Amino acid sequence: MFYKCLECGNIFESGEEKVHYERLHPDDPICEEFRSCPACGGEYEEAVQCSGCGSYFLKDELTEGLCSECVDSIACEYRYDVRELMRISQYDEPCEVKISRLLACMFDDDEINAILERELLKASDIVRIDCSRYIDEDREQFIKILKKGGAVEL
């Protein structure tokens, strides 16, 4: 098992902790055992391995099991891949959009999505479309839909 120091960031294995004994009360003859980071003596928590690069992090430092560098790398890989993002977007939650009442009455949700998808694909055949806004809006959700869509195995 691996641990990460909350103060200095040191990663260390079980058994490497610094062990020291302290009395809780000056008059108490019984000492309590305390364990701390071997580098700085600080508090530590269990570390979890990033499923991308294999480095160790605190659980709350990971997004769907990936460190920020791995998420950044995946985001860069998909940034201009409109076709793949459209394929996996079927696994994403729909969101509401404000449009004119006329258009809402003339087209149903499927027709509106089909029109917008067609236009986006046409545009992407002409120029590179940067999809960073979609990716960066909710990186955790982005990684989740990549997993659901089979684009990323973690």
Short mmCIF file of C-alpha atoms in Angstrom, two decimals:
data_model
loop_
_atom_site.label_atom_id
_atom_site.label_comp_id
_atom_site.label_asym_id
_atom_site.label_seq_id
_atom_site.Cartn_x
_atom_site.Cartn_y
_atom_site.Cartn_z
CA MET A 1 0.00 0.00 0.00
CA PHE A 2 1.21 3.49 -0.84
CA TYR A 3 0.69 6.76 1.00
CA LYS A 4 1.05 10.44 0.17
CA CYS A 5 2.05 13.10 2.67
CA LEU A 6 -0.50 15.89 2.98
CA GLU A 7 2.23 18.43 3.74
CA CYS A 8 5.21 17.71 1.48
CA GLY A 9 3.65 15.37 -1.13
CA ASN A 10 6.12 12.55 -0.45
CA ILE A 11 4.95 9.14 -1.72
CA PHE A 12 6.01 6.18 0.39
CA GLU A 13 5.10 2.56 1.01
CA SER A 14 3.56 0.91 4.02
CA GLY A 15 6.25 0.24 6.60
CA GLU A 16 8.28 3.32 5.72
CA GLU A 17 6.30 5.59 8.05
CA LYS A 18 8.12 7.37 10.83
CA VAL A 19 6.95 5.93 14.16
CA HIS A 20 7.06 8.02 17.32
CA TYR A 21 5.47 7.79 20.73
CA GLU A 22 3.86 10.58 22.71
CA ARG A 23 2.08 10.90 25.99
CA LEU A 24 -1.39 12.36 25.59
CA HIS A 25 -1.16 13.85 29.09
CA PRO A 26 2.09 14.71 30.89
CA ASP A 27 1.04 12.70 33.96
CA ASP A 28 -0.04 9.66 31.93
CA PRO A 29 2.55 6.86 31.89
CA ILE A 30 1.03 5.34 28.74
CA CYS A 31 2.39 6.52 25.41
CA GLU A 32 0.39 6.53 22.18
CA GLU A 33 1.98 5.39 18.93
CA PHE A 34 1.84 7.88 16.05
CA ARG A 35 2.93 7.39 12.47
CA SER A 36 3.96 10.17 10.11
CA CYS A 37 5.64 10.89 6.79
CA PRO A 38 9.25 9.68 6.79
CA ALA A 39 10.39 12.83 4.96
CA CYS A 40 8.79 15.63 6.96
CA GLY A 41 6.87 14.07 9.84
CA GLY A 42 3.55 15.30 8.44
CA GLU A 43 0.19 13.58 8.24
CA TYR A 44 -0.53 11.30 5.30
CA GLU A 45 -3.36 9.48 3.55
CA GLU A 46 -3.59 6.41 1.38
CA ALA A 47 -2.51 7.02 -2.20
CA VAL A 48 -4.26 5.63 -5.27
CA GLN A 49 -2.58 4.75 -8.54
CA CYS A 50 -3.55 6.70 -11.66
CA SER A 51 -4.97 4.22 -14.15
CA GLY A 52 -3.25 6.13 -16.96
CA CYS A 53 0.35 6.77 -15.96
CA GLY A 54 0.61 4.60 -12.84
CA SER A 55 1.79 7.39 -10.51
CA TYR A 56 0.27 7.72 -7.05
CA PHE A 57 -2.12 10.47 -5.95
CA LEU A 58 -4.69 11.19 -3.28
CA LYS A 59 -8.09 9.93 -4.35
CA ASP A 60 -9.52 13.45 -4.57
CA GLU A 61 -6.69 14.45 -6.94
CA LEU A 62 -7.99 12.01 -9.58
CA THR A 63 -10.77 12.42 -12.12
CA GLU A 64 -12.42 9.08 -12.79
CA GLY A 65 -9.16 7.40 -11.77
CA LEU A 66 -6.92 9.66 -13.87
CA CYS A 67 -4.47 12.35 -12.78
CA SER A 68 -4.77 15.82 -14.29
CA GLU A 69 -1.84 15.24 -16.68
CA CYS A 70 -3.50 12.11 -18.09
CA VAL A 71 -6.84 13.92 -18.42
CA ASP A 72 -5.05 16.80 -20.21
CA SER A 73 -3.38 14.32 -22.56
CA ILE A 74 -6.70 12.65 -23.41
CA ALA A 75 -8.37 16.05 -23.85
CA CYS A 76 -5.65 17.07 -26.34
CA GLU A 77 -6.11 13.82 -28.23
CA TYR A 78 -9.86 14.45 -28.74
CA ARG A 79 -9.79 18.24 -29.03
CA TYR A 80 -10.22 18.28 -32.83
CA ASP A 81 -11.82 14.85 -33.31
CA VAL A 82 -15.37 16.01 -34.08
CA ARG A 83 -16.46 12.68 -35.54
CA GLU A 84 -15.35 10.64 -32.55
CA LEU A 85 -16.82 13.16 -30.12
CA MET A 86 -20.12 12.99 -31.99
CA ARG A 87 -20.03 9.19 -31.81
CA ILE A 88 -19.50 9.09 -28.07
CA SER A 89 -21.77 12.07 -27.33
CA GLN A 90 -24.70 9.67 -27.53
CA TYR A 91 -23.63 8.57 -24.04
CA ASP A 92 -23.72 12.13 -22.72
CA GLU A 93 -26.70 13.68 -20.96
CA PRO A 94 -28.74 16.02 -23.14
CA CYS A 95 -28.82 19.66 -22.17
CA GLU A 96 -31.43 22.32 -22.69
CA VAL A 97 -30.96 25.09 -25.22
CA LYS A 98 -33.00 28.22 -25.73
CA ILE A 99 -34.21 28.60 -29.31
CA SER A 100 -36.97 30.59 -30.93
CA ARG A 101 -40.46 29.30 -30.36
CA LEU A 102 -40.99 29.13 -34.14
CA LEU A 103 -38.06 26.72 -34.55
CA ALA A 104 -39.15 24.70 -31.54
CA CYS A 105 -42.61 24.32 -33.12
CA MET A 106 -41.24 23.42 -36.56
CA PHE A 107 -38.61 20.84 -35.53
CA ASP A 108 -38.55 18.16 -32.85
CA ASP A 109 -35.44 17.40 -30.75
CA ASP A 110 -34.19 14.68 -33.13
CA GLU A 111 -34.52 16.94 -36.17
CA ILE A 112 -32.72 19.81 -34.44
CA ASN A 113 -29.88 17.49 -33.39
CA ALA A 114 -29.62 16.03 -36.91
CA ILE A 115 -29.41 19.51 -38.49
CA LEU A 116 -26.77 20.72 -36.04
CA GLU A 117 -24.72 17.51 -36.34
CA ARG A 118 -24.81 17.76 -40.16
CA GLU A 119 -23.63 21.38 -40.06
CA LEU A 120 -20.88 20.65 -37.56
CA LEU A 121 -19.59 17.75 -39.68
CA LYS A 122 -19.68 19.88 -42.83
CA ALA A 123 -17.72 22.61 -41.08
CA SER A 124 -15.18 20.09 -39.75
CA ASP A 125 -14.52 18.92 -43.32
CA ILE A 126 -13.47 22.48 -44.18
CA VAL A 127 -11.59 23.60 -41.03
CA ARG A 128 -10.39 22.04 -37.81
CA ILE A 129 -13.05 22.51 -35.16
CA ASP A 130 -11.74 23.04 -31.65
CA CYS A 131 -14.05 21.16 -29.24
CA SER A 132 -12.22 22.32 -26.09
CA ARG A 133 -15.31 24.12 -24.77
CA TYR A 134 -17.21 20.84 -24.74
CA ILE A 135 -14.33 18.91 -23.15
CA ASP A 136 -13.46 21.56 -20.56
CA GLU A 137 -17.03 22.28 -19.46
CA ASP A 138 -17.05 19.12 -17.33
CA ARG A 139 -13.90 17.03 -17.60
CA GLU A 140 -15.22 14.36 -15.25
CA GLN A 141 -18.31 13.91 -17.45
CA PHE A 142 -16.08 13.91 -20.55
CA ILE A 143 -13.98 11.03 -19.17
CA LYS A 144 -17.16 9.16 -18.15
CA ILE A 145 -18.61 9.32 -21.66
CA LEU A 146 -15.28 8.27 -23.18
CA LYS A 147 -15.41 5.18 -20.95
CA LYS A 148 -19.07 4.48 -21.78
CA GLY A 149 -18.37 4.90 -25.48
CA GLY A 150 -15.44 2.51 -25.36
CA ALA A 151 -13.02 5.19 -26.51
CA VAL A 152 -10.84 4.88 -23.40
CA GLU A 153 -10.13 1.73 -21.43
CA LEU A 154 -9.26 2.38 -17.81
#
